[in-house]
Amino acid sequence: MRHFLTLKDFTKEEILEIVNLGLSIKKDLKSGKYNDELKYKTLAMIFEKSSTRTRVSFETGMFQLGGHALFLSNRDIHLGRGEPVKDTSRVISSMCDMVMIRTFEHSKLEEFASYSKVPVINGLTDGFHPVQLLADYMTILEYGLEKDLVVAYVGDGNNMTHSWLMLCAKLGFELRIATPKGYEVDEDILNDALAMAKDSGAVIKITNDPKEAVKDATIVTTDTWTSMGQEDEKEQRIKIFKGFMVDDEMMSLTKNNAEFLHCLPAYRGLEVSEEVFEKHSEIIFDEAQNRLHAQKGLMVWLDKQR
């Protein structure tokens, strides 16, 4: 049995196998063929953080695979009322075939997985967002952007940045990360990525200058400057992140026809300009839709490992 908590736990071959399985399932769906490999299976979806894309993609994906998804918020289960994580894990995993958790502390996800009898999927924690990176790389493959890939991440050193580090270190492309001083990526996660990069040939560059990061990049990506749970810091962050908005001027420094990705929701006029977002809206919303297909591939893959 395998859990999907972070891309660090997977080989390059396994990551590509999951993504390509998702692409195959997507192709079947577009031709009107439904894959029912998870028929009569149940996915428990625990949400301590709200989400549009995560809920819709997992719930729809499970239905299209012939299974059923249960939405469980803090108000629906005793996890939000003081029941130990390990007890909730033991109960839910004895009744369901798979669990997806979207929460705050990564340690809570790890504890749940350690007591679970079934595969556990990280739907997002403060540390990592690996399912988003499956969708991002699926989009990169569909648009034929994987050759000579140079990704520039501009913004906060958050869970998305950490996940890009893991993907880069496993697959072996070049990643440049530009954050304001004091908002860099976690040092331990960076060191893990640098160690893995020695085997994959990945190139990782860290800077506080966004223009340096995006120069001749083939993809530019970013995320909101203020994540859930940081609302009290919003005004301060807007001031500190001034100069990190991805706009036409910044995109002009990239390699010709560079693409822009965003995990959404996007706040125009902050991390990205209205003009850049709308110019690249087609690939951004293909990226969003690929959450559905990548996660279907992931769930089928995990089910086969049991």
mmCIF file of C-alpha atoms in Angstrom:
data_model
loop_
_atom_site.group_PDB
_atom_site.id
_atom_site.type_symbol
_atom_site.label_atom_id
_atom_site.label_comp_id
_atom_site.label_asym_id
_atom_site.label_seq_id
_atom_site.Cartn_x
_atom_site.Cartn_y
_atom_site.Cartn_z
ATOM 1 C CA MET A 1 0.000 0.000 0.000
ATOM 2 C CA ARG A 2 1.210 3.504 -0.830
ATOM 3 C CA HIS A 3 0.219 6.943 0.453
ATOM 4 C CA PHE A 4 0.555 10.146 -1.604
ATOM 5 C CA LEU A 5 1.798 12.736 0.876
ATOM 6 C CA THR A 6 4.638 14.380 -1.055
ATOM 7 C CA LEU A 7 6.413 13.790 -4.363
ATOM 8 C CA LYS A 8 9.587 13.085 -2.396
ATOM 9 C CA ASP A 9 8.238 9.565 -1.783
ATOM 10 C CA PHE A 10 7.993 8.737 -5.501
ATOM 11 C CA THR A 11 10.491 7.975 -8.244
ATOM 12 C CA LYS A 12 10.612 9.787 -11.563
ATOM 13 C CA GLU A 13 9.198 6.685 -13.240
ATOM 14 C CA GLU A 14 6.281 6.472 -10.802
ATOM 15 C CA ILE A 15 5.399 10.164 -11.194
ATOM 16 C CA LEU A 16 5.390 9.843 -14.989
ATOM 17 C CA GLU A 17 3.389 6.614 -14.766
ATOM 18 C CA ILE A 18 0.690 8.358 -12.701
ATOM 19 C CA VAL A 19 0.560 11.384 -15.012
ATOM 20 C CA ASN A 20 0.424 9.241 -18.158
ATOM 21 C CA LEU A 21 -2.299 7.080 -16.628
ATOM 22 C CA GLY A 22 -4.274 10.274 -16.026
ATOM 23 C CA LEU A 23 -3.718 11.337 -19.633
ATOM 24 C CA SER A 24 -4.965 7.951 -20.855
ATOM 25 C CA ILE A 25 -8.090 8.163 -18.690
ATOM 26 C CA LYS A 26 -8.655 11.721 -19.933
ATOM 27 C CA LYS A 27 -8.390 10.586 -23.559
ATOM 28 C CA ASP A 28 -10.956 7.857 -22.927
ATOM 29 C CA LEU A 29 -13.325 10.318 -21.262
ATOM 30 C CA LYS A 30 -13.076 12.787 -24.155
ATOM 31 C CA SER A 31 -14.055 9.977 -26.544
ATOM 32 C CA GLY A 32 -17.069 9.077 -24.403
ATOM 33 C CA LYS A 33 -15.542 6.047 -22.669
ATOM 34 C CA TYR A 34 -15.899 5.892 -18.890
ATOM 35 C CA ASN A 35 -13.334 3.972 -16.867
ATOM 36 C CA ASP A 36 -14.995 2.249 -13.872
ATOM 37 C CA GLU A 37 -11.854 0.865 -12.221
ATOM 38 C CA LEU A 38 -13.003 2.162 -8.816
ATOM 39 C CA LYS A 39 -16.533 0.791 -9.056
ATOM 40 C CA TYR A 40 -18.106 0.405 -5.598
ATOM 41 C CA LYS A 41 -15.044 2.043 -3.985
ATOM 42 C CA THR A 42 -15.437 4.953 -1.563
ATOM 43 C CA LEU A 43 -13.230 8.020 -1.121
ATOM 44 C CA ALA A 44 -13.483 9.939 2.164
ATOM 45 C CA MET A 45 -12.652 13.627 1.615
ATOM 46 C CA ILE A 46 -11.688 15.466 4.811
ATOM 47 C CA PHE A 47 -11.656 19.255 4.447
ATOM 48 C CA GLU A 48 -10.211 21.417 7.203
ATOM 49 C CA LYS A 49 -9.362 23.959 4.477
ATOM 50 C CA SER A 50 -12.027 24.883 1.951
ATOM 51 C CA SER A 51 -11.463 24.562 -1.796
ATOM 52 C CA THR A 52 -13.248 24.822 -5.135
ATOM 53 C CA ARG A 53 -10.957 22.751 -7.362
ATOM 54 C CA THR A 54 -10.019 20.087 -4.825
ATOM 55 C CA ARG A 55 -13.572 19.183 -3.906
ATOM 56 C CA VAL A 56 -15.008 19.307 -7.432
ATOM 57 C CA SER A 57 -12.119 17.383 -8.996
ATOM 58 C CA PHE A 58 -11.965 14.564 -6.441
ATOM 59 C CA GLU A 59 -15.735 14.186 -6.121
ATOM 60 C CA THR A 60 -16.323 14.259 -9.881
ATOM 61 C CA GLY A 61 -13.327 12.029 -10.516
ATOM 62 C CA MET A 62 -14.502 9.365 -8.097
ATOM 63 C CA PHE A 63 -17.981 9.395 -9.661
ATOM 64 C CA GLN A 64 -16.560 9.046 -13.178
ATOM 65 C CA LEU A 65 -14.468 6.085 -12.014
ATOM 66 C CA GLY A 66 -17.586 4.318 -10.752
ATOM 67 C CA GLY A 67 -17.064 5.052 -7.065
ATOM 68 C CA HIS A 68 -18.467 7.397 -4.458
ATOM 69 C CA ALA A 69 -16.951 10.349 -2.569
ATOM 70 C CA LEU A 70 -17.929 11.521 0.921
ATOM 71 C CA PHE A 71 -17.442 15.207 1.798
ATOM 72 C CA LEU A 72 -16.440 15.560 5.465
ATOM 73 C CA SER A 73 -15.826 18.988 6.988
ATOM 74 C CA ASN A 74 -14.904 19.821 10.595
ATOM 75 C CA ARG A 75 -18.600 20.194 11.295
ATOM 76 C CA ASP A 76 -19.348 16.690 10.020
ATOM 77 C CA ILE A 77 -16.834 14.580 11.952
ATOM 78 C CA HIS A 78 -15.396 14.451 15.472
ATOM 79 C CA LEU A 79 -11.888 15.339 14.255
ATOM 80 C CA GLY A 80 -12.912 18.983 14.614
ATOM 81 C CA ARG A 81 -14.302 18.401 18.098
ATOM 82 C CA GLY A 82 -11.298 16.948 19.830
ATOM 83 C CA GLU A 83 -11.146 13.300 18.712
ATOM 84 C CA PRO A 84 -7.506 12.211 18.274
ATOM 85 C CA VAL A 85 -6.329 12.067 14.675
ATOM 86 C CA LYS A 86 -5.268 8.443 15.070
ATOM 87 C CA ASP A 87 -8.762 7.413 16.185
ATOM 88 C CA THR A 88 -10.451 9.195 13.290
ATOM 89 C CA SER A 89 -7.985 7.526 10.934
ATOM 90 C CA ARG A 90 -8.667 4.061 12.309
ATOM 91 C CA VAL A 91 -12.425 4.488 11.986
ATOM 92 C CA ILE A 92 -12.609 6.084 8.526
ATOM 93 C CA SER A 93 -9.994 3.797 6.987
ATOM 94 C CA SER A 94 -11.899 0.752 8.232
ATOM 95 C CA MET A 95 -14.966 1.835 6.241
ATOM 96 C CA CYS A 96 -13.583 3.585 3.149
ATOM 97 C CA ASP A 97 -11.161 2.515 0.420
ATOM 98 C CA MET A 98 -9.165 5.740 0.182
ATOM 99 C CA VAL A 99 -8.872 9.052 2.056
ATOM 100 C CA MET A 100 -8.057 12.544 0.782
ATOM 101 C CA ILE A 101 -7.198 15.199 3.378
ATOM 102 C CA ARG A 102 -6.912 18.963 2.903
ATOM 103 C CA THR A 103 -5.603 20.468 6.113
ATOM 104 C CA PHE A 104 -3.135 22.873 7.707
ATOM 105 C CA GLU A 105 -0.273 21.052 9.484
ATOM 106 C CA HIS A 106 1.567 18.510 7.356
ATOM 107 C CA SER A 107 2.293 16.577 10.547
ATOM 108 C CA LYS A 108 -1.449 15.945 11.014
ATOM 109 C CA LEU A 109 -1.612 14.359 7.550
ATOM 110 C CA GLU A 110 1.400 12.189 8.353
ATOM 111 C CA GLU A 111 -0.137 11.041 11.635
ATOM 112 C CA PHE A 112 -3.418 10.172 9.919
ATOM 113 C CA ALA A 113 -1.563 8.170 7.256
ATOM 114 C CA SER A 114 0.491 6.280 9.835
ATOM 115 C CA TYR A 115 -2.704 4.826 11.356
ATOM 116 C CA SER A 116 -4.666 4.398 8.113
ATOM 117 C CA LYS A 117 -5.417 0.977 6.642
ATOM 118 C CA VAL A 118 -5.991 2.520 3.186
ATOM 119 C CA PRO A 119 -4.122 4.960 0.905
ATOM 120 C CA VAL A 120 -4.113 8.601 2.055
ATOM 121 C CA ILE A 121 -3.802 11.476 -0.439
ATOM 122 C CA ASN A 122 -2.520 14.953 0.374
ATOM 123 C CA GLY A 123 -5.133 17.356 -1.007
ATOM 124 C CA LEU A 124 -3.021 20.244 0.379
ATOM 125 C CA THR A 125 -1.176 21.048 3.583
ATOM 126 C CA ASP A 126 0.817 24.074 4.640
ATOM 127 C CA GLY A 127 3.910 22.114 3.577
ATOM 128 C CA PHE A 128 3.017 20.649 0.190
ATOM 129 C CA HIS A 129 0.419 20.538 -2.602
ATOM 130 C CA PRO A 130 1.549 17.541 -4.696
ATOM 131 C CA VAL A 131 -1.732 16.823 -6.525
ATOM 132 C CA GLN A 132 -1.523 20.296 -8.065
ATOM 133 C CA LEU A 133 1.920 19.497 -9.424
ATOM 134 C CA LEU A 134 0.612 16.330 -11.088
ATOM 135 C CA ALA A 135 -1.907 18.511 -12.916
ATOM 136 C CA ASP A 136 0.740 21.114 -13.737
ATOM 137 C CA TYR A 137 3.093 18.573 -15.261
ATOM 138 C CA MET A 138 0.246 16.939 -17.173
ATOM 139 C CA THR A 139 -0.448 20.368 -18.683
ATOM 140 C CA ILE A 140 3.224 20.822 -19.527
ATOM 141 C CA LEU A 141 3.190 17.505 -21.402
ATOM 142 C CA GLU A 142 -0.031 18.313 -23.252
ATOM 143 C CA TYR A 143 1.373 21.632 -24.445
ATOM 144 C CA GLY A 144 4.692 20.048 -25.466
ATOM 145 C CA LEU A 145 6.717 22.186 -23.059
ATOM 146 C CA GLU A 146 8.755 19.469 -21.340
ATOM 147 C CA LYS A 147 11.815 19.764 -23.609
ATOM 148 C CA ASP A 148 14.502 22.137 -22.251
ATOM 149 C CA LEU A 149 12.072 23.064 -19.472
ATOM 150 C CA VAL A 150 13.026 26.070 -17.347
ATOM 151 C CA VAL A 151 10.434 27.008 -14.717
ATOM 152 C CA ALA A 152 10.533 30.314 -12.854
ATOM 153 C CA TYR A 153 8.466 30.544 -9.663
ATOM 154 C CA VAL A 154 7.899 34.113 -8.480
ATOM 155 C CA GLY A 155 6.275 34.797 -5.108
ATOM 156 C CA ASP A 156 5.965 33.258 -1.659
ATOM 157 C CA GLY A 157 8.093 30.312 -0.510
ATOM 158 C CA ASN A 158 5.033 28.246 0.328
ATOM 159 C CA ASN A 159 3.555 24.778 -0.236
ATOM 160 C CA MET A 160 3.419 25.302 -4.001
ATOM 161 C CA THR A 161 7.088 26.316 -4.096
ATOM 162 C CA HIS A 162 8.022 23.273 -2.016
ATOM 163 C CA SER A 163 6.106 21.005 -4.384
ATOM 164 C CA TRP A 164 7.805 22.515 -7.433
ATOM 165 C CA LEU A 165 11.121 21.775 -5.702
ATOM 166 C CA MET A 166 10.158 18.126 -5.274
ATOM 167 C CA LEU A 167 8.965 17.763 -8.889
ATOM 168 C CA CYS A 168 12.069 19.444 -10.270
ATOM 169 C CA ALA A 169 14.411 17.339 -8.129
ATOM 170 C CA LYS A 170 12.709 14.124 -9.269
ATOM 171 C CA LEU A 171 12.276 14.873 -12.976
ATOM 172 C CA GLY A 172 15.523 16.750 -13.576
ATOM 173 C CA PHE A 173 14.569 20.114 -15.124
ATOM 174 C CA GLU A 174 15.672 23.639 -14.155
ATOM 175 C CA LEU A 175 13.765 25.542 -11.470
ATOM 176 C CA ARG A 176 14.409 29.125 -10.389
ATOM 177 C CA ILE A 177 12.658 30.485 -7.312
ATOM 178 C CA ALA A 178 12.394 34.197 -6.556
ATOM 179 C CA THR A 179 10.957 35.279 -3.198
ATOM 180 C CA PRO A 180 11.227 38.436 -1.096
ATOM 181 C CA LYS A 181 13.809 38.311 1.689
ATOM 182 C CA GLY A 182 12.339 36.573 4.704
ATOM 183 C CA TYR A 183 9.843 34.597 2.610
ATOM 184 C CA GLU A 184 12.207 31.977 1.222
ATOM 185 C CA VAL A 185 11.432 28.269 0.978
ATOM 186 C CA ASP A 186 11.894 25.984 3.979
ATOM 187 C CA GLU A 187 15.621 25.260 4.353
ATOM 188 C CA ASP A 188 15.192 21.557 5.129
ATOM 189 C CA ILE A 189 12.946 21.026 2.091
ATOM 190 C CA LEU A 190 15.420 22.914 -0.098
ATOM 191 C CA ASN A 191 18.279 20.754 1.156
ATOM 192 C CA ASP A 192 16.268 17.607 0.417
ATOM 193 C CA ALA A 193 15.632 18.840 -3.129
ATOM 194 C CA LEU A 194 19.292 19.752 -3.688
ATOM 195 C CA ALA A 195 20.352 16.290 -2.524
ATOM 196 C CA MET A 196 17.897 14.571 -4.902
ATOM 197 C CA ALA A 197 18.928 16.903 -7.734
ATOM 198 C CA LYS A 198 22.408 15.376 -7.713
ATOM 199 C CA ASP A 199 20.905 12.128 -9.005
ATOM 200 C CA SER A 200 18.392 13.589 -11.463
ATOM 201 C CA GLY A 201 20.558 16.362 -12.893
ATOM 202 C CA ALA A 202 18.048 19.025 -11.848
ATOM 203 C CA VAL A 203 19.209 22.629 -11.600
ATOM 204 C CA ILE A 204 17.822 24.671 -8.698
ATOM 205 C CA LYS A 205 18.487 28.375 -8.310
ATOM 206 C CA ILE A 206 17.292 30.573 -5.434
ATOM 207 C CA THR A 207 17.161 34.366 -5.638
ATOM 208 C CA ASN A 208 15.368 37.423 -4.277
ATOM 209 C CA ASP A 209 15.297 39.022 -7.728
ATOM 210 C CA PRO A 210 12.253 38.026 -9.837
ATOM 211 C CA LYS A 211 13.774 39.430 -13.027
ATOM 212 C CA GLU A 212 16.797 37.186 -12.597
ATOM 213 C CA ALA A 213 14.518 34.169 -12.149
ATOM 214 C CA VAL A 214 12.348 34.737 -15.226
ATOM 215 C CA LYS A 215 15.129 35.611 -17.689
ATOM 216 C CA ASP A 216 14.869 33.120 -20.595
ATOM 217 C CA ALA A 217 12.459 30.886 -18.629
ATOM 218 C CA THR A 218 10.020 28.759 -20.643
ATOM 219 C CA ILE A 219 7.332 28.758 -17.936
ATOM 220 C CA VAL A 220 6.563 31.329 -15.259
ATOM 221 C CA THR A 221 4.316 30.420 -12.357
ATOM 222 C CA THR A 222 3.149 31.927 -9.092
ATOM 223 C CA ASP A 223 0.601 31.606 -6.289
ATOM 224 C CA THR A 224 -1.369 33.903 -4.033
ATOM 225 C CA TRP A 225 0.792 36.000 -1.724
ATOM 226 C CA THR A 226 -1.550 35.376 1.220
ATOM 227 C CA SER A 227 -2.540 31.759 1.813
ATOM 228 C CA MET A 228 -5.398 30.534 3.994
ATOM 229 C CA GLY A 229 -4.588 31.189 7.633
ATOM 230 C CA GLN A 230 -2.446 34.244 6.794
ATOM 231 C CA GLU A 231 -5.270 36.758 6.332
ATOM 232 C CA ASP A 232 -3.960 38.960 9.166
ATOM 233 C CA GLU A 233 -0.726 39.425 7.206
ATOM 234 C CA LYS A 234 -2.376 40.467 3.947
ATOM 235 C CA GLU A 235 -1.670 44.217 3.990
ATOM 236 C CA GLN A 236 1.905 43.690 5.161
ATOM 237 C CA ARG A 237 2.509 41.063 2.491
ATOM 238 C CA ILE A 238 1.154 43.310 -0.270
ATOM 239 C CA LYS A 239 3.791 45.899 0.654
ATOM 240 C CA ILE A 240 6.640 43.389 0.945
ATOM 241 C CA PHE A 241 5.797 41.586 -2.305
ATOM 242 C CA LYS A 242 5.685 44.797 -4.341
ATOM 243 C CA GLY A 243 7.737 44.152 -7.473
ATOM 244 C CA PHE A 244 6.863 40.447 -7.562
ATOM 245 C CA MET A 245 3.729 40.767 -9.674
ATOM 246 C CA VAL A 246 4.038 38.836 -12.935
ATOM 247 C CA ASP A 247 3.153 41.454 -15.550
ATOM 248 C CA ASP A 248 3.922 42.104 -19.211
ATOM 249 C CA GLU A 249 7.264 43.681 -18.358
ATOM 250 C CA MET A 250 8.360 40.601 -16.411
ATOM 251 C CA MET A 251 7.089 38.191 -19.078
ATOM 252 C CA SER A 252 9.045 40.120 -21.732
ATOM 253 C CA LEU A 253 12.250 38.850 -20.098
ATOM 254 C CA THR A 254 11.327 35.201 -20.661
ATOM 255 C CA LYS A 255 12.142 33.009 -23.621
ATOM 256 C CA ASN A 256 9.923 33.699 -26.641
ATOM 257 C CA ASN A 257 6.346 32.470 -26.160
ATOM 258 C CA ALA A 258 6.878 31.479 -22.524
ATOM 259 C CA GLU A 259 3.723 30.210 -20.833
ATOM 260 C CA PHE A 260 2.257 31.277 -17.520
ATOM 261 C CA LEU A 261 0.709 28.844 -15.011
ATOM 262 C CA HIS A 262 -1.342 29.520 -11.889
ATOM 263 C CA CYS A 263 -2.874 27.017 -9.459
ATOM 264 C CA LEU A 264 -5.804 29.391 -8.741
ATOM 265 C CA PRO A 265 -7.520 31.266 -7.259
ATOM 266 C CA ALA A 266 -5.714 34.202 -8.889
ATOM 267 C CA TYR A 267 -5.782 37.726 -7.505
ATOM 268 C CA ARG A 268 -5.312 40.094 -10.430
ATOM 269 C CA GLY A 269 -3.302 43.162 -9.654
ATOM 270 C CA LEU A 270 -1.375 41.360 -6.918
ATOM 271 C CA GLU A 271 0.637 38.249 -7.893
ATOM 272 C CA VAL A 272 -0.353 38.524 -11.569
ATOM 273 C CA SER A 273 -1.621 41.316 -13.790
ATOM 274 C CA GLU A 274 -5.005 41.127 -15.501
ATOM 275 C CA GLU A 275 -3.293 41.289 -18.892
ATOM 276 C CA VAL A 276 -0.930 38.354 -18.279
ATOM 277 C CA PHE A 277 -3.664 36.228 -16.739
ATOM 278 C CA GLU A 278 -6.087 36.729 -19.619
ATOM 279 C CA LYS A 279 -3.394 36.244 -22.258
ATOM 280 C CA HIS A 280 -2.620 32.826 -20.750
ATOM 281 C CA SER A 281 -6.133 31.963 -19.571
ATOM 282 C CA GLU A 282 -6.491 28.981 -21.923
ATOM 283 C CA ILE A 283 -3.554 27.076 -20.470
ATOM 284 C CA ILE A 284 -4.436 28.163 -16.910
ATOM 285 C CA PHE A 285 -7.936 26.713 -17.129
ATOM 286 C CA ASP A 286 -6.661 23.584 -18.900
ATOM 287 C CA GLU A 287 -4.307 23.278 -15.925
ATOM 288 C CA ALA A 288 -7.256 23.612 -13.551
ATOM 289 C CA GLN A 289 -9.286 20.984 -15.434
ATOM 290 C CA ASN A 290 -6.318 18.630 -15.320
ATOM 291 C CA ARG A 291 -6.713 18.383 -11.553
ATOM 292 C CA LEU A 292 -9.639 16.070 -12.383
ATOM 293 C CA HIS A 293 -7.700 13.879 -14.783
ATOM 294 C CA ALA A 294 -4.394 13.751 -12.877
ATOM 295 C CA GLN A 295 -6.156 12.794 -9.652
ATOM 296 C CA LYS A 296 -8.145 10.085 -11.400
ATOM 297 C CA GLY A 297 -4.848 8.638 -12.575
ATOM 298 C CA LEU A 298 -3.477 8.907 -9.039
ATOM 299 C CA MET A 299 -6.458 7.175 -7.413
ATOM 300 C CA VAL A 300 -6.427 4.309 -9.903
ATOM 301 C CA TRP A 301 -2.655 3.940 -9.483
ATOM 302 C CA LEU A 302 -2.862 3.899 -5.680
ATOM 303 C CA ASP A 303 -5.695 1.380 -5.746
ATOM 304 C CA LYS A 304 -3.546 -0.957 -7.849
ATOM 305 C CA GLN A 305 -0.732 -0.837 -5.250
ATOM 306 C CA ARG A 306 -2.887 -2.346 -2.493
#
